[in-house]
Coordinates of C-alpha atoms in Angstrom, one line a residue:
M1 CA 191.4 -22.1 130.9
I2 CA 188.6 -21.9 133.8
V3 CA 185.0 -21.5 132.1
D4 CA 183.2 -20.9 135.4
C5 CA 183.4 -21.9 139.1
A6 CA 180.4 -22.2 141.4
V7 CA 179.4 -23.2 144.6
Y8 CA 175.7 -24.5 144.7
R9 CA 173.6 -25.1 148.2
D10 CA 170.3 -26.6 148.3
G11 CA 169.7 -26.5 144.4
H12 CA 171.0 -23.1 143.7
R13 CA 174.2 -21.3 143.1
A14 CA 175.7 -19.1 145.9
Q15 CA 178.2 -16.8 146.0
G16 CA 181.3 -18.6 147.3
P17 CA 185.3 -17.8 147.3
Q18 CA 187.8 -17.6 144.4
D19 CA 190.2 -19.9 146.0
F20 CA 189.1 -23.9 145.2
S21 CA 190.1 -24.9 148.7
D22 CA 187.8 -22.2 150.8
A23 CA 185.0 -23.0 148.4
L24 CA 185.2 -26.4 148.7
A25 CA 185.4 -26.8 152.6
E26 CA 182.4 -24.1 152.7
A27 CA 180.5 -26.0 150.5
R28 CA 181.1 -29.3 152.5
A29 CA 180.5 -27.9 155.6
A30 CA 177.1 -26.1 154.0
G31 CA 176.1 -29.5 152.4
G32 CA 177.2 -28.3 149.0
F33 CA 179.0 -28.8 146.6
V34 CA 181.5 -27.1 143.7
W35 CA 181.5 -27.5 140.4
I36 CA 184.4 -26.2 138.3
G37 CA 184.3 -26.1 134.2
L38 CA 187.5 -25.7 132.3
H39 CA 187.9 -26.2 128.4
E40 CA 191.6 -27.7 127.0
P41 CA 193.2 -26.5 130.5
S42 CA 197.0 -26.7 130.2
E43 CA 199.2 -28.6 132.7
K44 CA 200.1 -25.9 134.6
E45 CA 196.5 -24.4 135.0
F46 CA 195.8 -27.9 135.8
D47 CA 197.8 -28.7 138.4
H48 CA 196.6 -26.0 140.6
V49 CA 193.0 -28.2 140.4
T50 CA 194.6 -31.3 140.9
R51 CA 196.7 -30.6 143.9
E52 CA 193.2 -29.0 145.7
F53 CA 191.0 -31.6 145.1
A54 CA 193.9 -34.6 145.2
L55 CA 192.8 -35.9 141.9
H56 CA 194.6 -39.1 140.7
P57 CA 197.4 -39.0 138.8
L58 CA 196.2 -41.4 136.1
A59 CA 193.1 -39.4 135.6
V60 CA 194.5 -36.3 135.4
E61 CA 197.2 -37.5 132.6
D62 CA 194.1 -38.8 130.6
A63 CA 192.2 -35.7 131.0
L64 CA 195.2 -33.7 129.9
K65 CA 196.1 -36.1 127.3
A66 CA 192.2 -36.3 126.0
H67 CA 191.9 -39.0 123.1
Q68 CA 189.9 -41.2 125.3
R69 CA 187.1 -43.9 124.9
P70 CA 183.9 -43.3 126.6
K71 CA 184.6 -45.1 130.5
L72 CA 184.4 -45.1 134.0
E73 CA 187.3 -45.2 136.9
V74 CA 187.1 -45.8 140.6
Y75 CA 189.5 -44.0 142.4
D76 CA 189.8 -43.6 146.3
D77 CA 188.6 -40.3 146.9
S78 CA 186.7 -40.0 143.1
L79 CA 185.3 -41.4 139.8
F80 CA 186.5 -40.3 136.6
L81 CA 184.1 -40.3 133.4
V82 CA 185.2 -39.9 130.1
F83 CA 181.6 -38.8 127.9
K84 CA 182.5 -38.1 123.7
P85 CA 179.7 -35.4 122.5
V86 CA 179.0 -35.9 119.2
V87 CA 178.7 -32.6 116.8
Y88 CA 176.8 -33.3 112.9
E89 CA 177.9 -30.7 110.9
P90 CA 175.1 -30.2 107.9
E91 CA 177.6 -28.0 105.7
S92 CA 179.9 -31.3 104.7
D93 CA 177.5 -33.9 106.4
S94 CA 180.0 -35.0 108.5
V95 CA 180.1 -36.0 112.4
S96 CA 183.0 -34.8 114.5
S97 CA 182.9 -35.6 118.1
G98 CA 184.9 -34.1 121.5
E99 CA 185.5 -35.3 124.3
V100 CA 184.4 -34.2 128.4
M101 CA 186.3 -35.9 131.7
V102 CA 184.6 -35.3 134.7
F103 CA 185.9 -35.9 137.6
L104 CA 183.4 -37.1 140.8
G105 CA 184.1 -36.3 144.6
D106 CA 183.0 -35.5 147.8
G107 CA 181.3 -32.4 147.9
F108 CA 183.1 -31.4 143.9
V109 CA 182.5 -32.2 139.9
V110 CA 185.7 -31.0 138.2
S111 CA 184.9 -31.0 133.6
V112 CA 187.3 -30.6 131.8
R113 CA 186.2 -30.1 127.9
H114 CA 188.4 -31.0 124.4
G115 CA 186.9 -29.4 121.3
E116 CA 184.4 -26.8 120.4
G117 CA 181.5 -29.3 119.9
A118 CA 178.9 -29.6 123.1
P119 CA 179.8 -27.1 125.6
L120 CA 178.8 -27.0 129.5
A121 CA 177.3 -24.1 129.4
A122 CA 173.9 -25.0 128.7
V123 CA 174.2 -27.9 130.8
R124 CA 174.9 -25.6 133.4
R125 CA 171.9 -23.2 132.7
R126 CA 169.1 -26.1 132.4
L127 CA 170.3 -27.6 135.7
E128 CA 170.2 -23.7 137.5
Q129 CA 166.7 -23.5 136.6
E130 CA 166.0 -27.2 138.1
P131 CA 166.5 -26.9 141.8
E132 CA 165.0 -30.0 142.6
L133 CA 167.8 -31.5 140.6
L134 CA 170.4 -30.1 141.5
A135 CA 169.7 -30.4 145.2
K136 CA 170.8 -34.2 144.4
G137 CA 174.2 -32.7 144.5
P138 CA 177.2 -33.8 142.7
T139 CA 175.5 -36.6 141.1
A140 CA 172.7 -34.3 139.3
V141 CA 175.7 -32.7 137.1
V142 CA 177.3 -36.2 136.0
Y143 CA 173.5 -37.2 135.0
A144 CA 172.7 -34.1 133.1
I145 CA 176.0 -34.1 131.1
A146 CA 175.5 -37.5 130.5
D147 CA 171.6 -36.8 129.0
A148 CA 173.0 -34.1 127.5
T149 CA 175.0 -36.1 125.3
V150 CA 172.7 -38.9 124.3
D151 CA 169.8 -37.0 123.8
H152 CA 172.4 -35.5 120.8
Y153 CA 173.1 -38.8 120.3
L154 CA 169.9 -39.0 119.4
D155 CA 169.5 -36.2 117.0
V156 CA 172.5 -37.1 115.5
A157 CA 171.5 -40.4 114.7
T158 CA 168.0 -38.7 112.7
E159 CA 170.4 -36.6 110.4
L160 CA 172.6 -39.7 109.7
Q161 CA 169.0 -41.6 108.9
T162 CA 168.1 -39.0 106.6
D163 CA 171.5 -38.9 104.5
L164 CA 171.3 -42.6 104.3
E165 CA 167.8 -42.2 102.9
E166 CA 169.3 -39.8 100.3
L167 CA 172.4 -41.8 99.5
E168 CA 169.8 -45.1 99.1
A169 CA 167.5 -43.0 96.7
E170 CA 170.6 -42.1 94.7
V171 CA 172.5 -45.5 94.3
F172 CA 169.0 -46.8 93.0
S173 CA 168.0 -44.2 90.9
P174 CA 168.3 -45.0 87.0
D175 CA 171.2 -43.1 86.5
G176 CA 172.5 -41.6 89.8
G177 CA 174.0 -45.1 90.7
G178 CA 176.6 -45.1 88.2
S179 CA 178.4 -42.1 89.2
R180 CA 181.5 -41.9 89.5
N181 CA 181.4 -40.3 93.3
T182 CA 178.9 -42.8 94.5
A183 CA 181.4 -45.0 96.1
S184 CA 183.3 -42.4 97.6
R185 CA 180.2 -40.9 99.2
I186 CA 179.2 -44.4 100.5
Y187 CA 182.8 -45.1 101.8
R188 CA 182.5 -41.3 104.0
F189 CA 179.0 -42.2 104.9
K190 CA 180.1 -45.6 106.3
R191 CA 183.2 -43.4 108.1
Q192 CA 181.0 -41.4 109.6
V193 CA 179.0 -44.0 111.3
L194 CA 182.1 -45.6 112.5
E195 CA 183.1 -42.3 114.1
F196 CA 179.8 -42.1 115.9
R197 CA 179.8 -45.9 116.7
R198 CA 183.3 -45.4 118.6
A199 CA 181.3 -42.5 120.7
T200 CA 178.0 -44.3 121.5
G201 CA 179.4 -48.1 122.1
P202 CA 181.8 -47.6 124.6
L203 CA 179.5 -45.9 127.1
G204 CA 177.2 -48.5 127.7
P205 CA 179.0 -50.2 130.3
P206 CA 179.6 -47.2 132.4
L207 CA 175.7 -45.8 132.4
T208 CA 174.7 -49.6 133.4
R209 CA 177.4 -49.0 136.2
L210 CA 175.8 -45.8 137.4
A211 CA 172.5 -47.3 136.9
G212 CA 173.2 -50.0 139.2
V213 CA 172.5 -52.6 136.8
G214 CA 174.1 -55.8 137.2
V215 CA 176.8 -57.0 139.1
S216 CA 179.3 -54.2 139.2
G217 CA 176.7 -51.2 139.2
P218 CA 175.9 -51.2 143.2
G219 CA 179.8 -50.5 144.1
V220 CA 180.0 -47.5 142.2
P221 CA 180.7 -44.8 145.6
F222 CA 180.1 -41.2 145.4
V223 CA 176.7 -41.9 142.9
N224 CA 173.5 -40.6 144.7
E225 CA 170.9 -44.1 145.1
K226 CA 168.2 -41.8 144.5
A227 CA 169.7 -40.8 141.3
R228 CA 170.1 -44.4 139.5
P229 CA 166.8 -44.5 137.8
F230 CA 167.5 -41.5 136.2
F231 CA 170.7 -43.0 134.8
R232 CA 168.5 -46.1 134.0
D233 CA 166.6 -43.9 131.2
V234 CA 170.1 -42.3 129.6
N235 CA 170.9 -45.8 129.1
D236 CA 167.6 -46.9 127.6
H237 CA 168.3 -44.1 125.3
L238 CA 171.5 -45.0 124.6
T239 CA 170.3 -48.2 123.8
R240 CA 168.0 -46.9 120.8
V241 CA 171.4 -44.8 119.8
N242 CA 173.2 -48.0 119.8
D243 CA 170.4 -49.9 117.8
S244 CA 170.1 -47.0 115.5
V245 CA 174.1 -47.1 114.7
E246 CA 173.9 -51.1 114.4
G247 CA 171.0 -50.2 111.8
L248 CA 172.7 -47.8 110.0
D249 CA 176.2 -49.4 109.8
R250 CA 174.2 -52.5 108.2
L251 CA 171.8 -50.3 105.6
V252 CA 175.2 -49.0 104.5
T253 CA 176.8 -52.1 104.0
D254 CA 174.2 -53.7 102.1
I255 CA 174.1 -50.1 100.1
L256 CA 177.5 -50.8 99.1
S257 CA 177.3 -54.5 98.1
A258 CA 174.1 -53.2 96.1
H259 CA 176.3 -50.2 94.1
L260 CA 178.9 -52.6 93.3
A261 CA 176.5 -55.6 92.3
Q262 CA 175.0 -52.3 89.9
M263 CA 178.4 -51.7 88.4
S264 CA 179.3 -55.3 88.2
V265 CA 176.2 -55.8 85.9
R266 CA 177.1 -52.5 84.1
Q267 CA 180.4 -53.9 83.0
N268 CA 178.5 -56.8 82.0
D269 CA 176.2 -55.1 80.1
D270 CA 179.1 -52.7 78.9
M271 CA 180.9 -55.5 77.4
R272 CA 178.2 -57.6 75.8
K273 CA 177.4 -54.7 73.8
I274 CA 181.6 -54.7 72.9
S275 CA 181.5 -58.2 72.0
A276 CA 178.3 -57.9 69.9
W277 CA 179.8 -54.7 68.1
A278 CA 183.3 -56.4 67.7
A279 CA 181.6 -59.9 66.1
M280 CA 180.0 -57.7 64.1
A281 CA 182.8 -56.1 62.7
A282 CA 184.7 -59.2 61.9
I283 CA 182.3 -60.5 59.5
P284 CA 183.2 -57.8 57.0
T285 CA 186.7 -57.4 58.2
M286 CA 186.9 -60.8 57.1
I287 CA 185.7 -61.0 53.7
A288 CA 187.4 -57.5 53.3
G289 CA 190.9 -59.6 54.1
I290 CA 190.1 -62.6 51.9
Y291 CA 189.9 -60.7 49.0
G292 CA 192.4 -58.2 50.1
M293 CA 194.9 -61.2 49.6
N294 CA 195.3 -60.5 45.8
F295 CA 195.6 -64.2 44.1
E296 CA 195.4 -64.6 41.0
H297 CA 192.9 -67.7 41.1
M298 CA 190.2 -66.4 43.4
P299 CA 186.8 -66.9 42.5
E300 CA 184.4 -64.7 41.3
L301 CA 187.6 -61.9 40.8
R302 CA 186.5 -61.0 37.2
W303 CA 182.9 -61.4 38.1
V304 CA 181.0 -58.2 36.8
W305 CA 178.9 -58.3 39.9
S306 CA 181.0 -59.7 42.7
Y307 CA 181.6 -56.2 44.4
P308 CA 178.3 -55.3 44.6
A309 CA 177.4 -58.7 45.6
V310 CA 180.2 -59.1 48.4
I311 CA 178.5 -55.7 49.8
A312 CA 175.0 -57.1 49.9
L313 CA 176.4 -60.1 51.7
M314 CA 178.2 -58.3 54.4
V315 CA 175.3 -56.3 54.9
V316 CA 173.0 -59.2 55.1
L317 CA 174.8 -60.7 57.2
E318 CA 175.7 -57.8 59.6
V319 CA 171.3 -57.4 59.8
L320 CA 170.7 -61.0 60.6
L321 CA 173.5 -60.3 63.8
Y322 CA 172.2 -57.5 64.9
R323 CA 168.9 -58.9 65.0
L324 CA 170.2 -61.7 66.8
F325 CA 172.1 -59.6 69.6
K326 CA 169.6 -57.2 69.5
R327 CA 166.9 -60.2 70.3
R328 CA 169.3 -61.6 73.1
G329 CA 169.7 -58.3 75.0
W330 CA 172.9 -57.5 73.8
L331 CA 172.6 -54.4 72.1

């Protein structure tokens, strides 16, 4: 559905016609632009927008189906960008991602949002409060969406860092590392980091091109030259985020390895204890087994002190074995 449709002139929102084509013609004539925001539109709803703004059918297909990687594609009459905003859910300590597709052309911006996370209403309000930035045209909208997306990445990275510290404290605690749920928590956290990485990693090349960095940067059309320093600033923030994600991934892998090593050490200790107790049980079992064979000619069978002597021998041998295993740390 259409969330908002507005015409902007000289950095301010203006009253314009409701029809897309009339609004676009009026905005171009006045040196302004049209910004249309949609949320999970159907093919029928988006068909009218496609015709009025002459959007490329391949980009339209991507915008309708969603499930895209962050990317930047250049067509004859427009740019097509995909952002993946990320939302941290504190109740479940999980990360979920949405998608924002942006069509940027001569005098228009069409934004298509999928998912409930990262609504663009706050971005629109922020831009309308900064007329100097909004006066730069459609490029300002793309910058504001990119900036809001990456800034939220920084917040999510901070939350994940806090969760990782709690997980690390649990793994290396005297009794928490042996919990059955610890390994599953580590794997769940690693999946959250992977979901986060899928959103942040591919966004680097598009922002590099928008910032005019590298060989392909200067060739991007529909981007205001004066806005490129702003994109470089966003790209710097994204680099920080990607460094944080790399660090989180390495740390959670190290924590998992440490946890598995701890579990292996505990299992070895348990096997030592079991082996020690089995060895201690073997001696009385052996002696009792020998005297339980009931042969007629066996030594000390008719001796009065045979039974107490055998019991005493068992006790002495058990004490010696216990002290030996205790000294070696097996018990």
